[in-house]
Amino acid sequence: MSDYDSVSADVETEEEIPEDHPRYQDLLTRHRIEAGVEKGITHLQGMHAEGRGSAFDYLLGEETIPSADEAERAAAAHLLLADRPVLSINGNVAALVPGEMAALADAVDADLEVNLFNRTPDRIEAIAEHLREHGADDVKGLEADARIPNLDHERSKVDADGIYAADVVLVPLEDGDRAEALDEMGKTEIVIDLNPLSRSPQVADVPIVDNIIRAVPTITEHARDLADADEATLRAIVEDFDRERALEAAEERIRSGEL
Ligand code: PTJ
């Protein structure tokens, strides 16, 4: 048995996963989701979501394809231009990239808001606390004093001064009607989802087909590079971005395995 074969999903800490393992990122995301379930942050359904994502990532070659990098740059420009940007957090996002989300919020001056499909007071509180432990200053989503119109499940519950009032919202890892409802509210939506055919990227202004563990740090890097850019430069990046081309490039890569 090789060293690689002996790496199992029940490693206790992520440091035990060898970084040169050919499926390192997959093992890392799987481990973080399992740890999230154990901590009461991630819902069991989050494991299925992770499994779906993992299959698409395998087909993408587990790398950020050029069209995703362009989308990540456009996302950074949108977030920097926004008056009230909000980054939405569910149980998978909290488990996978808590510190990275806090760093992105800091880089673009955005709010973080917990928004859950399987909403319980305990999970909301555990996720908010987990984000604070990873550097978030302020976490929204606990008030839930507003509702997204035309959405009749728990994800409609939002903060009046958070997602409800936002002009740009980052919506990662959910295939659903909330993305459509936010679109109907006229918000600019940035979606991170490894499945380009999923409903959320299909309605997004900026669909990012990439693993969230690569996408979020890359958006932050672009935001830091663009921090001193003037408004005209940021607007040009936003206008040059072609959402249809990004979706087609990702689908083509998944179907053919070629760039
Ligand atoms: O935490 P809650 O209660 O809000 O529950 C969250 C669920 C699991 C219900 C929510 O994430 C969900 O609706 O999951 P879906 O419908 O499976 O959609 C998740 C999408 O994210 C799928 O299209 C996956 O391909 C994709 N995905 C999964 N993992 C990743 C990913 N995309 C990017 N990076 C990943 N690591």
PDB file of C-alpha atoms and ligand atoms in Angstrom:
ATOM      1  CA  MET A   1       0.000   0.000   0.000  1.00  0.00           C
ATOM      2  CA  SER A   2       1.397   3.444  -0.912  1.00  0.00           C
ATOM      3  CA  ASP A   3       1.373   6.456   1.427  1.00  0.00           C
ATOM      4  CA  TYR A   4      -1.358   7.904  -0.759  1.00  0.00           C
ATOM      5  CA  ASP A   5      -3.572   4.875  -0.302  1.00  0.00           C
ATOM      6  CA  SER A   6      -3.282   5.179   3.452  1.00  0.00           C
ATOM      7  CA  VAL A   7      -4.820   8.695   3.491  1.00  0.00           C
ATOM      8  CA  SER A   8      -8.411   8.184   4.528  1.00  0.00           C
ATOM      9  CA  ALA A   9     -11.261  10.596   5.018  1.00  0.00           C
ATOM     10  CA  ASP A  10     -11.103  10.141   8.794  1.00  0.00           C
ATOM     11  CA  VAL A  11      -7.894  12.106   9.305  1.00  0.00           C
ATOM     12  CA  GLU A  12      -8.218  14.089  12.521  1.00  0.00           C
ATOM     13  CA  THR A  13      -6.685  17.352  11.359  1.00  0.00           C
ATOM     14  CA  GLU A  14      -6.192  18.716   7.866  1.00  0.00           C
ATOM     15  CA  GLU A  15      -2.426  18.976   8.465  1.00  0.00           C
ATOM     16  CA  GLU A  16      -2.360  15.168   8.197  1.00  0.00           C
ATOM     17  CA  ILE A  17      -3.375  15.373   4.516  1.00  0.00           C
ATOM     18  CA  PRO A  18      -0.165  15.399   2.408  1.00  0.00           C
ATOM     19  CA  GLU A  19      -0.101  18.478   0.186  1.00  0.00           C
ATOM     20  CA  ASP A  20       1.487  16.493  -2.659  1.00  0.00           C
ATOM     21  CA  HIS A  21      -1.375  13.999  -2.714  1.00  0.00           C
ATOM     22  CA  PRO A  22      -2.843  14.002  -6.257  1.00  0.00           C
ATOM     23  CA  ARG A  23      -6.351  14.560  -4.807  1.00  0.00           C
ATOM     24  CA  TYR A  24      -5.220  16.973  -2.078  1.00  0.00           C
ATOM     25  CA  GLN A  25      -7.907  19.608  -2.626  1.00  0.00           C
ATOM     26  CA  ASP A  26     -10.646  17.017  -2.719  1.00  0.00           C
ATOM     27  CA  LEU A  27      -9.447  15.418   0.520  1.00  0.00           C
ATOM     28  CA  LEU A  28      -9.155  18.844   2.131  1.00  0.00           C
ATOM     29  CA  THR A  29     -12.678  19.963   1.177  1.00  0.00           C
ATOM     30  CA  ARG A  30     -14.123  16.615   2.233  1.00  0.00           C
ATOM     31  CA  HIS A  31     -12.348  16.837   5.575  1.00  0.00           C
ATOM     32  CA  ARG A  32     -13.553  20.407   6.185  1.00  0.00           C
ATOM     33  CA  ILE A  33     -17.165  19.464   5.410  1.00  0.00           C
ATOM     34  CA  GLU A  34     -16.990  16.487   7.797  1.00  0.00           C
ATOM     35  CA  ALA A  35     -15.507  18.713  10.502  1.00  0.00           C
ATOM     36  CA  GLY A  36     -18.274  21.256   9.790  1.00  0.00           C
ATOM     37  CA  VAL A  37     -20.963  18.611  10.277  1.00  0.00           C
ATOM     38  CA  GLU A  38     -19.332  17.528  13.547  1.00  0.00           C
ATOM     39  CA  LYS A  39     -19.264  21.150  14.774  1.00  0.00           C
ATOM     40  CA  GLY A  40     -22.950  21.711  13.961  1.00  0.00           C
ATOM     41  CA  ILE A  41     -22.099  24.232  11.243  1.00  0.00           C
ATOM     42  CA  THR A  42     -22.762  22.219   8.119  1.00  0.00           C
ATOM     43  CA  HIS A  43     -26.026  20.375   7.467  1.00  0.00           C
ATOM     44  CA  LEU A  44     -25.828  16.705   6.473  1.00  0.00           C
ATOM     45  CA  GLN A  45     -27.220  17.756   3.084  1.00  0.00           C
ATOM     46  CA  GLY A  46     -24.012  19.740   2.711  1.00  0.00           C
ATOM     47  CA  MET A  47     -22.171  16.459   2.217  1.00  0.00           C
ATOM     48  CA  HIS A  48     -24.274  15.708  -0.855  1.00  0.00           C
ATOM     49  CA  ALA A  49     -23.625  19.208  -2.153  1.00  0.00           C
ATOM     50  CA  GLU A  50     -19.908  18.643  -1.637  1.00  0.00           C
ATOM     51  CA  GLY A  51     -20.067  15.317  -3.491  1.00  0.00           C
ATOM     52  CA  ARG A  52     -21.725  16.997  -6.465  1.00  0.00           C
ATOM     53  CA  GLY A  53     -19.161  19.768  -6.470  1.00  0.00           C
ATOM     54  CA  SER A  54     -16.293  17.341  -6.184  1.00  0.00           C
ATOM     55  CA  ALA A  55     -17.385  15.465  -9.327  1.00  0.00           C
ATOM     56  CA  PHE A  56     -17.451  18.684 -11.359  1.00  0.00           C
ATOM     57  CA  ASP A  57     -14.110  19.788  -9.944  1.00  0.00           C
ATOM     58  CA  TYR A  58     -12.582  16.475 -11.017  1.00  0.00           C
ATOM     59  CA  LEU A  59     -13.795  17.118 -14.565  1.00  0.00           C
ATOM     60  CA  LEU A  60     -12.417  20.665 -14.475  1.00  0.00           C
ATOM     61  CA  GLY A  61      -8.998  19.252 -13.613  1.00  0.00           C
ATOM     62  CA  GLU A  62      -9.223  20.695 -10.058  1.00  0.00           C
ATOM     63  CA  GLU A  63      -7.809  23.987 -11.266  1.00  0.00           C
ATOM     64  CA  THR A  64      -8.993  27.515 -11.879  1.00  0.00           C
ATOM     65  CA  ILE A  65      -9.597  27.665 -15.610  1.00  0.00           C
ATOM     66  CA  PRO A  66      -8.822  30.989 -17.379  1.00  0.00           C
ATOM     67  CA  SER A  67     -12.501  31.940 -17.786  1.00  0.00           C
ATOM     68  CA  ALA A  68     -13.017  31.461 -14.032  1.00  0.00           C
ATOM     69  CA  ASP A  69     -10.068  33.695 -13.280  1.00  0.00           C
ATOM     70  CA  GLU A  70     -11.599  36.390 -15.512  1.00  0.00           C
ATOM     71  CA  ALA A  71     -14.893  35.993 -13.657  1.00  0.00           C
ATOM     72  CA  GLU A  72     -13.068  36.305 -10.342  1.00  0.00           C
ATOM     73  CA  ARG A  73     -11.509  39.584 -11.519  1.00  0.00           C
ATOM     74  CA  ALA A  74     -14.918  40.879 -12.645  1.00  0.00           C
ATOM     75  CA  ALA A  75     -16.342  39.847  -9.261  1.00  0.00           C
ATOM     76  CA  ALA A  76     -13.623  41.846  -7.491  1.00  0.00           C
ATOM     77  CA  ALA A  77     -14.418  44.892  -9.643  1.00  0.00           C
ATOM     78  CA  HIS A  78     -18.170  44.600  -8.911  1.00  0.00           C
ATOM     79  CA  LEU A  79     -17.538  44.290  -5.183  1.00  0.00           C
ATOM     80  CA  LEU A  80     -15.216  47.308  -5.170  1.00  0.00           C
ATOM     81  CA  LEU A  81     -17.754  49.393  -7.106  1.00  0.00           C
ATOM     82  CA  ALA A  82     -20.676  48.385  -4.884  1.00  0.00           C
ATOM     83  CA  ASP A  83     -22.283  50.679  -2.319  1.00  0.00           C
ATOM     84  CA  ARG A  84     -23.538  47.838  -0.129  1.00  0.00           C
ATOM     85  CA  PRO A  85     -21.868  44.527  -0.983  1.00  0.00           C
ATOM     86  CA  VAL A  86     -22.846  41.450   1.034  1.00  0.00           C
ATOM     87  CA  LEU A  87     -21.251  37.988   1.060  1.00  0.00           C
ATOM     88  CA  SER A  88     -23.803  35.266   1.826  1.00  0.00           C
ATOM     89  CA  ILE A  89     -22.693  32.358   4.020  1.00  0.00           C
ATOM     90  CA  ASN A  90     -24.290  28.917   4.307  1.00  0.00           C
ATOM     91  CA  GLY A  91     -23.110  25.837   6.185  1.00  0.00           C
ATOM     92  CA  ASN A  92     -20.767  24.620   3.433  1.00  0.00           C
ATOM     93  CA  VAL A  93     -19.200  28.030   2.891  1.00  0.00           C
ATOM     94  CA  ALA A  94     -18.606  28.459   6.625  1.00  0.00           C
ATOM     95  CA  ALA A  95     -16.894  25.070   6.857  1.00  0.00           C
ATOM     96  CA  LEU A  96     -14.771  25.488   3.734  1.00  0.00           C
ATOM     97  CA  VAL A  97     -13.589  29.114   3.705  1.00  0.00           C
ATOM     98  CA  PRO A  98     -14.398  31.008   6.932  1.00  0.00           C
ATOM     99  CA  GLY A  99     -11.133  32.960   7.180  1.00  0.00           C
ATOM    100  CA  GLU A 100     -10.986  33.516   3.424  1.00  0.00           C
ATOM    101  CA  MET A 101     -14.513  35.004   3.451  1.00  0.00           C
ATOM    102  CA  ALA A 102     -13.563  37.295   6.341  1.00  0.00           C
ATOM    103  CA  ALA A 103     -10.467  38.397   4.384  1.00  0.00           C
ATOM    104  CA  LEU A 104     -12.533  39.095   1.251  1.00  0.00           C
ATOM    105  CA  ALA A 105     -15.094  41.078   3.278  1.00  0.00           C
ATOM    106  CA  ASP A 106     -12.229  43.123   4.645  1.00  0.00           C
ATOM    107  CA  ALA A 107     -10.620  43.691   1.215  1.00  0.00           C
ATOM    108  CA  VAL A 108     -13.821  45.002  -0.423  1.00  0.00           C
ATOM    109  CA  ASP A 109     -15.535  46.431   2.670  1.00  0.00           C
ATOM    110  CA  ALA A 110     -18.470  44.022   2.489  1.00  0.00           C
ATOM    111  CA  ASP A 111     -20.760  42.570   5.136  1.00  0.00           C
ATOM    112  CA  LEU A 112     -20.978  38.841   5.852  1.00  0.00           C
ATOM    113  CA  GLU A 113     -24.504  37.482   6.295  1.00  0.00           C
ATOM    114  CA  VAL A 114     -25.489  33.963   7.344  1.00  0.00           C
ATOM    115  CA  ASN A 115     -28.379  32.670   5.236  1.00  0.00           C
ATOM    116  CA  LEU A 116     -29.447  29.038   5.557  1.00  0.00           C
ATOM    117  CA  PHE A 117     -31.765  26.638   3.818  1.00  0.00           C
ATOM    118  CA  ASN A 118     -31.975  24.460   6.939  1.00  0.00           C
ATOM    119  CA  ARG A 119     -32.238  27.380   9.307  1.00  0.00           C
ATOM    120  CA  THR A 120     -32.141  26.801  13.077  1.00  0.00           C
ATOM    121  CA  PRO A 121     -31.129  29.294  15.779  1.00  0.00           C
ATOM    122  CA  ASP A 122     -28.334  26.952  16.908  1.00  0.00           C
ATOM    123  CA  ARG A 123     -26.795  26.683  13.440  1.00  0.00           C
ATOM    124  CA  ILE A 124     -27.031  30.426  12.813  1.00  0.00           C
ATOM    125  CA  GLU A 125     -25.287  31.127  16.112  1.00  0.00           C
ATOM    126  CA  ALA A 126     -22.626  28.412  15.594  1.00  0.00           C
ATOM    127  CA  ILE A 127     -21.792  29.735  12.115  1.00  0.00           C
ATOM    128  CA  ALA A 128     -21.625  33.356  13.281  1.00  0.00           C
ATOM    129  CA  GLU A 129     -19.298  32.323  16.107  1.00  0.00           C
ATOM    130  CA  HIS A 130     -17.147  30.223  13.746  1.00  0.00           C
ATOM    131  CA  LEU A 131     -16.782  33.219  11.405  1.00  0.00           C
ATOM    132  CA  ARG A 132     -15.823  35.486  14.308  1.00  0.00           C
ATOM    133  CA  GLU A 133     -13.194  32.929  15.382  1.00  0.00           C
ATOM    134  CA  HIS A 134     -11.805  33.220  11.849  1.00  0.00           C
ATOM    135  CA  GLY A 135     -11.484  36.998  11.852  1.00  0.00           C
ATOM    136  CA  ALA A 136     -14.956  38.327  10.951  1.00  0.00           C
ATOM    137  CA  ASP A 137     -15.778  41.562  12.791  1.00  0.00           C
ATOM    138  CA  ASP A 138     -19.487  41.671  12.388  1.00  0.00           C
ATOM    139  CA  VAL A 139     -21.818  38.956  11.143  1.00  0.00           C
ATOM    140  CA  LYS A 140     -25.333  39.643   9.892  1.00  0.00           C
ATOM    141  CA  GLY A 141     -28.246  37.249   9.433  1.00  0.00           C
ATOM    142  CA  LEU A 142     -29.277  36.902  13.058  1.00  0.00           C
ATOM    143  CA  GLU A 143     -31.924  39.642  12.948  1.00  0.00           C
ATOM    144  CA  ALA A 144     -33.789  38.282   9.905  1.00  0.00           C
ATOM    145  CA  ASP A 145     -36.090  41.308   9.975  1.00  0.00           C
ATOM    146  CA  ALA A 146     -36.821  41.367   6.227  1.00  0.00           C
ATOM    147  CA  ARG A 147     -37.986  38.865   3.605  1.00  0.00           C
ATOM    148  CA  ILE A 148     -36.947  38.259   0.002  1.00  0.00           C
ATOM    149  CA  PRO A 149     -40.207  38.515  -1.987  1.00  0.00           C
ATOM    150  CA  ASN A 150     -41.562  35.470  -3.850  1.00  0.00           C
ATOM    151  CA  LEU A 151     -39.581  32.940  -1.870  1.00  0.00           C
ATOM    152  CA  ASP A 152     -41.413  30.755   0.594  1.00  0.00           C
ATOM    153  CA  HIS A 153     -38.677  28.959   2.505  1.00  0.00           C
ATOM    154  CA  GLU A 154     -36.143  29.781   5.187  1.00  0.00           C
ATOM    155  CA  ARG A 155     -33.644  31.316   2.769  1.00  0.00           C
ATOM    156  CA  SER A 156     -36.049  34.230   2.331  1.00  0.00           C
ATOM    157  CA  LYS A 157     -35.149  35.450   5.847  1.00  0.00           C
ATOM    158  CA  VAL A 158     -32.589  38.235   5.556  1.00  0.00           C
ATOM    159  CA  ASP A 159     -31.434  41.310   7.446  1.00  0.00           C
ATOM    160  CA  ALA A 160     -33.054  44.591   6.393  1.00  0.00           C
ATOM    161  CA  ASP A 161     -29.673  46.333   6.470  1.00  0.00           C
ATOM    162  CA  GLY A 162     -27.887  43.325   4.945  1.00  0.00           C
ATOM    163  CA  ILE A 163     -28.892  41.249   1.914  1.00  0.00           C
ATOM    164  CA  TYR A 164     -32.244  43.033   1.631  1.00  0.00           C
ATOM    165  CA  ALA A 165     -30.570  46.410   1.087  1.00  0.00           C
ATOM    166  CA  ALA A 166     -27.500  45.121  -0.782  1.00  0.00           C
ATOM    167  CA  ASP A 167     -26.716  46.155  -4.344  1.00  0.00           C
ATOM    168  CA  VAL A 168     -24.187  43.361  -4.971  1.00  0.00           C
ATOM    169  CA  VAL A 169     -24.495  39.899  -3.365  1.00  0.00           C
ATOM    170  CA  LEU A 170     -22.034  37.011  -3.503  1.00  0.00           C
ATOM    171  CA  VAL A 171     -24.052  33.777  -3.487  1.00  0.00           C
ATOM    172  CA  PRO A 172     -21.883  30.670  -3.209  1.00  0.00           C
ATOM    173  CA  LEU A 173     -22.811  26.987  -3.324  1.00  0.00           C
ATOM    174  CA  GLU A 174     -26.543  26.857  -3.635  1.00  0.00           C
ATOM    175  CA  ASP A 175     -28.625  25.645  -6.480  1.00  0.00           C
ATOM    176  CA  GLY A 176     -31.859  27.372  -6.026  1.00  0.00           C
ATOM    177  CA  ASP A 177     -34.638  29.771  -6.306  1.00  0.00           C
ATOM    178  CA  ARG A 178     -33.062  32.350  -3.996  1.00  0.00           C
ATOM    179  CA  ALA A 179     -30.661  33.322  -6.762  1.00  0.00           C
ATOM    180  CA  GLU A 180     -33.647  33.841  -9.075  1.00  0.00           C
ATOM    181  CA  ALA A 181     -35.528  35.829  -6.411  1.00  0.00           C
ATOM    182  CA  LEU A 182     -32.507  38.056  -5.736  1.00  0.00           C
ATOM    183  CA  ASP A 183     -32.182  38.585  -9.466  1.00  0.00           C
ATOM    184  CA  GLU A 184     -35.836  39.672  -9.580  1.00  0.00           C
ATOM    185  CA  MET A 185     -35.046  42.190  -6.807  1.00  0.00           C
ATOM    186  CA  GLY A 186     -32.574  43.753  -9.241  1.00  0.00           C
ATOM    187  CA  LYS A 187     -29.434  42.832  -7.354  1.00  0.00           C
ATOM    188  CA  THR A 188     -26.130  42.192  -9.034  1.00  0.00           C
ATOM    189  CA  GLU A 189     -25.306  38.573  -8.269  1.00  0.00           C
ATOM    190  CA  ILE A 190     -21.953  36.881  -8.184  1.00  0.00           C
ATOM    191  CA  VAL A 191     -22.331  33.099  -7.916  1.00  0.00           C
ATOM    192  CA  ILE A 192     -19.649  30.532  -7.138  1.00  0.00           C
ATOM    193  CA  ASP A 193     -20.708  27.059  -8.259  1.00  0.00           C
ATOM    194  CA  LEU A 194     -18.764  24.202  -9.833  1.00  0.00           C
ATOM    195  CA  ASN A 195     -21.791  23.191 -11.897  1.00  0.00           C
ATOM    196  CA  PRO A 196     -22.260  25.677 -14.767  1.00  0.00           C
ATOM    197  CA  LEU A 197     -25.714  24.216 -15.510  1.00  0.00           C
ATOM    198  CA  SER A 198     -27.029  24.816 -12.026  1.00  0.00           C
ATOM    199  CA  ARG A 199     -29.767  27.469 -11.728  1.00  0.00           C
ATOM    200  CA  SER A 200     -27.720  29.931  -9.661  1.00  0.00           C
ATOM    201  CA  PRO A 201     -24.846  30.448 -12.127  1.00  0.00           C
ATOM    202  CA  GLN A 202     -27.409  30.500 -14.954  1.00  0.00           C
ATOM    203  CA  VAL A 203     -29.009  33.675 -13.514  1.00  0.00           C
ATOM    204  CA  ALA A 204     -25.811  35.260 -12.198  1.00  0.00           C
ATOM    205  CA  ASP A 205     -24.326  38.467 -13.557  1.00  0.00           C
ATOM    206  CA  VAL A 206     -20.959  36.909 -12.763  1.00  0.00           C
ATOM    207  CA  PRO A 207     -20.972  33.086 -12.709  1.00  0.00           C
ATOM    208  CA  ILE A 208     -17.732  31.733 -11.248  1.00  0.00           C
ATOM    209  CA  VAL A 209     -17.292  28.052 -12.097  1.00  0.00           C
ATOM    210  CA  ASP A 210     -14.514  27.155  -9.701  1.00  0.00           C
ATOM    211  CA  ASN A 211     -14.020  25.486  -6.338  1.00  0.00           C
ATOM    212  CA  ILE A 212     -14.781  27.984  -3.594  1.00  0.00           C
ATOM    213  CA  ILE A 213     -11.514  27.131  -1.872  1.00  0.00           C
ATOM    214  CA  ARG A 214      -9.652  28.508  -4.918  1.00  0.00           C
ATOM    215  CA  ALA A 215     -12.180  31.151  -5.964  1.00  0.00           C
ATOM    216  CA  VAL A 216     -12.433  33.228  -2.800  1.00  0.00           C
ATOM    217  CA  PRO A 217      -8.675  33.785  -2.268  1.00  0.00           C
ATOM    218  CA  THR A 218      -8.359  34.633  -5.979  1.00  0.00           C
ATOM    219  CA  ILE A 219     -11.153  37.247  -5.812  1.00  0.00           C
ATOM    220  CA  THR A 220      -9.409  38.758  -2.775  1.00  0.00           C
ATOM    221  CA  GLU A 221      -6.089  38.841  -4.647  1.00  0.00           C
ATOM    222  CA  HIS A 222      -7.728  40.641  -7.578  1.00  0.00           C
ATOM    223  CA  ALA A 223      -9.454  43.054  -5.185  1.00  0.00           C
ATOM    224  CA  ARG A 224      -6.126  43.910  -3.574  1.00  0.00           C
ATOM    225  CA  ASP A 225      -4.522  44.427  -7.011  1.00  0.00           C
ATOM    226  CA  LEU A 226      -7.409  46.691  -8.020  1.00  0.00           C
ATOM    227  CA  ALA A 227      -7.656  48.582  -4.722  1.00  0.00           C
ATOM    228  CA  ASP A 228      -6.171  51.756  -6.237  1.00  0.00           C
ATOM    229  CA  ALA A 229      -7.863  51.464  -9.641  1.00  0.00           C
ATOM    230  CA  ASP A 230     -10.140  54.332 -10.631  1.00  0.00           C
ATOM    231  CA  GLU A 231     -13.848  53.902 -11.247  1.00  0.00           C
ATOM    232  CA  ALA A 232     -13.479  53.916 -15.049  1.00  0.00           C
ATOM    233  CA  THR A 233     -11.006  51.021 -14.897  1.00  0.00           C
ATOM    234  CA  LEU A 234     -13.318  48.997 -12.647  1.00  0.00           C
ATOM    235  CA  ARG A 235     -16.325  49.720 -14.866  1.00  0.00           C
ATOM    236  CA  ALA A 236     -14.380  48.631 -17.949  1.00  0.00           C
ATOM    237  CA  ILE A 237     -13.540  45.284 -16.285  1.00  0.00           C
ATOM    238  CA  VAL A 238     -17.221  44.791 -15.416  1.00  0.00           C
ATOM    239  CA  GLU A 239     -18.387  45.678 -18.919  1.00  0.00           C
ATOM    240  CA  ASP A 240     -15.797  43.546 -20.704  1.00  0.00           C
ATOM    241  CA  PHE A 241     -16.860  40.446 -18.780  1.00  0.00           C
ATOM    242  CA  ASP A 242     -19.084  38.128 -20.827  1.00  0.00           C
ATOM    243  CA  ARG A 243     -21.202  35.843 -18.614  1.00  0.00           C
ATOM    244  CA  GLU A 244     -22.368  33.620 -21.478  1.00  0.00           C
ATOM    245  CA  ARG A 245     -18.801  33.033 -22.638  1.00  0.00           C
ATOM    246  CA  ALA A 246     -17.737  32.138 -19.094  1.00  0.00           C
ATOM    247  CA  LEU A 247     -20.533  29.564 -18.754  1.00  0.00           C
ATOM    248  CA  GLU A 248     -19.803  28.096 -22.188  1.00  0.00           C
ATOM    249  CA  ALA A 249     -16.061  27.863 -21.514  1.00  0.00           C
ATOM    250  CA  ALA A 250     -16.670  25.992 -18.263  1.00  0.00           C
ATOM    251  CA  GLU A 251     -19.162  23.593 -19.826  1.00  0.00           C
ATOM    252  CA  GLU A 252     -16.821  22.980 -22.747  1.00  0.00           C
ATOM    253  CA  ARG A 253     -13.953  22.212 -20.384  1.00  0.00           C
ATOM    254  CA  ILE A 254     -16.109  19.797 -18.368  1.00  0.00           C
ATOM    255  CA  ARG A 255     -17.424  18.000 -21.471  1.00  0.00           C
ATOM    256  CA  SER A 256     -14.163  17.799 -23.403  1.00  0.00           C
ATOM    257  CA  GLY A 257     -11.510  17.963 -20.710  1.00  0.00           C
ATOM    258  CA  GLU A 258      -9.733  20.493 -22.920  1.00  0.00           C
ATOM    259  CA  LEU A 259      -9.226  24.227 -22.669  1.00  0.00           C
TER     260      LEU A 259
HETATM  261  O1  PTJ B   1     -26.235  25.214   5.006  1.00  0.00           O
HETATM  262  P1  PTJ B   1     -27.622  25.185   4.441  1.00  0.00           P
HETATM  263  O2  PTJ B   1     -28.647  24.760   5.462  1.00  0.00           O
HETATM  264  O3  PTJ B   1     -28.004  26.503   3.800  1.00  0.00           O
HETATM  265  O4  PTJ B   1     -27.671  24.063   3.311  1.00  0.00           O
HETATM  266  C1  PTJ B   1     -26.931  24.246   2.176  1.00  0.00           C
HETATM  267  C2  PTJ B   1     -27.319  23.291   1.029  1.00  0.00           C
HETATM  268  C3  PTJ B   1     -26.532  22.009   1.132  1.00  0.00           C
HETATM  269  C4  PTJ B   1     -28.811  22.944   1.084  1.00  0.00           C
HETATM  270  C5  PTJ B   1     -26.997  24.105  -0.255  1.00  0.00           C
HETATM  271  O5  PTJ B   1     -25.619  24.268  -0.365  1.00  0.00           O
HETATM  272  C6  PTJ B   1     -27.552  23.507  -1.517  1.00  0.00           C
HETATM  273  O6  PTJ B   1     -28.632  23.841  -1.885  1.00  0.00           O
HETATM  274  O7  PTJ B   1     -26.752  22.661  -2.148  1.00  0.00           O
HETATM  275  P2  PTJ B   1     -26.963  22.118  -3.652  1.00  0.00           P
HETATM  276  O8  PTJ B   1     -28.340  22.265  -4.117  1.00  0.00           O
HETATM  277  O9  PTJ B   1     -26.362  20.781  -3.687  1.00  0.00           O
HETATM  278  O10 PTJ B   1     -26.081  23.109  -4.503  1.00  0.00           O
HETATM  279  C7  PTJ B   1     -24.736  23.285  -4.217  1.00  0.00           C
HETATM  280  C8  PTJ B   1     -23.992  23.599  -5.512  1.00  0.00           C
HETATM  281  O11 PTJ B   1     -22.656  23.955  -5.128  1.00  0.00           O
HETATM  282  C9  PTJ B   1     -23.908  22.409  -6.469  1.00  0.00           C
HETATM  283  O12 PTJ B   1     -24.162  22.852  -7.792  1.00  0.00           O
HETATM  284  C10 PTJ B   1     -22.434  21.937  -6.343  1.00  0.00           C
HETATM  285  O13 PTJ B   1     -21.925  21.497  -7.588  1.00  0.00           O
HETATM  286  C11 PTJ B   1     -21.742  23.213  -5.913  1.00  0.00           C
HETATM  287  N1  PTJ B   1     -20.564  22.989  -5.049  1.00  0.00           N
HETATM  288  C12 PTJ B   1     -20.411  22.062  -4.082  1.00  0.00           C
HETATM  289  N2  PTJ B   1     -19.209  22.185  -3.493  1.00  0.00           N
HETATM  290  C13 PTJ B   1     -18.589  23.220  -4.094  1.00  0.00           C
HETATM  291  C14 PTJ B   1     -19.459  23.752  -5.091  1.00  0.00           C
HETATM  292  N3  PTJ B   1     -19.129  24.808  -5.847  1.00  0.00           N
HETATM  293  C15 PTJ B   1     -17.922  25.383  -5.614  1.00  0.00           C
HETATM  294  N4  PTJ B   1     -17.027  24.925  -4.684  1.00  0.00           N
HETATM  295  C16 PTJ B   1     -17.324  23.843  -3.913  1.00  0.00           C
HETATM  296  N5  PTJ B   1     -16.432  23.394  -3.019  1.00  0.00           N
END
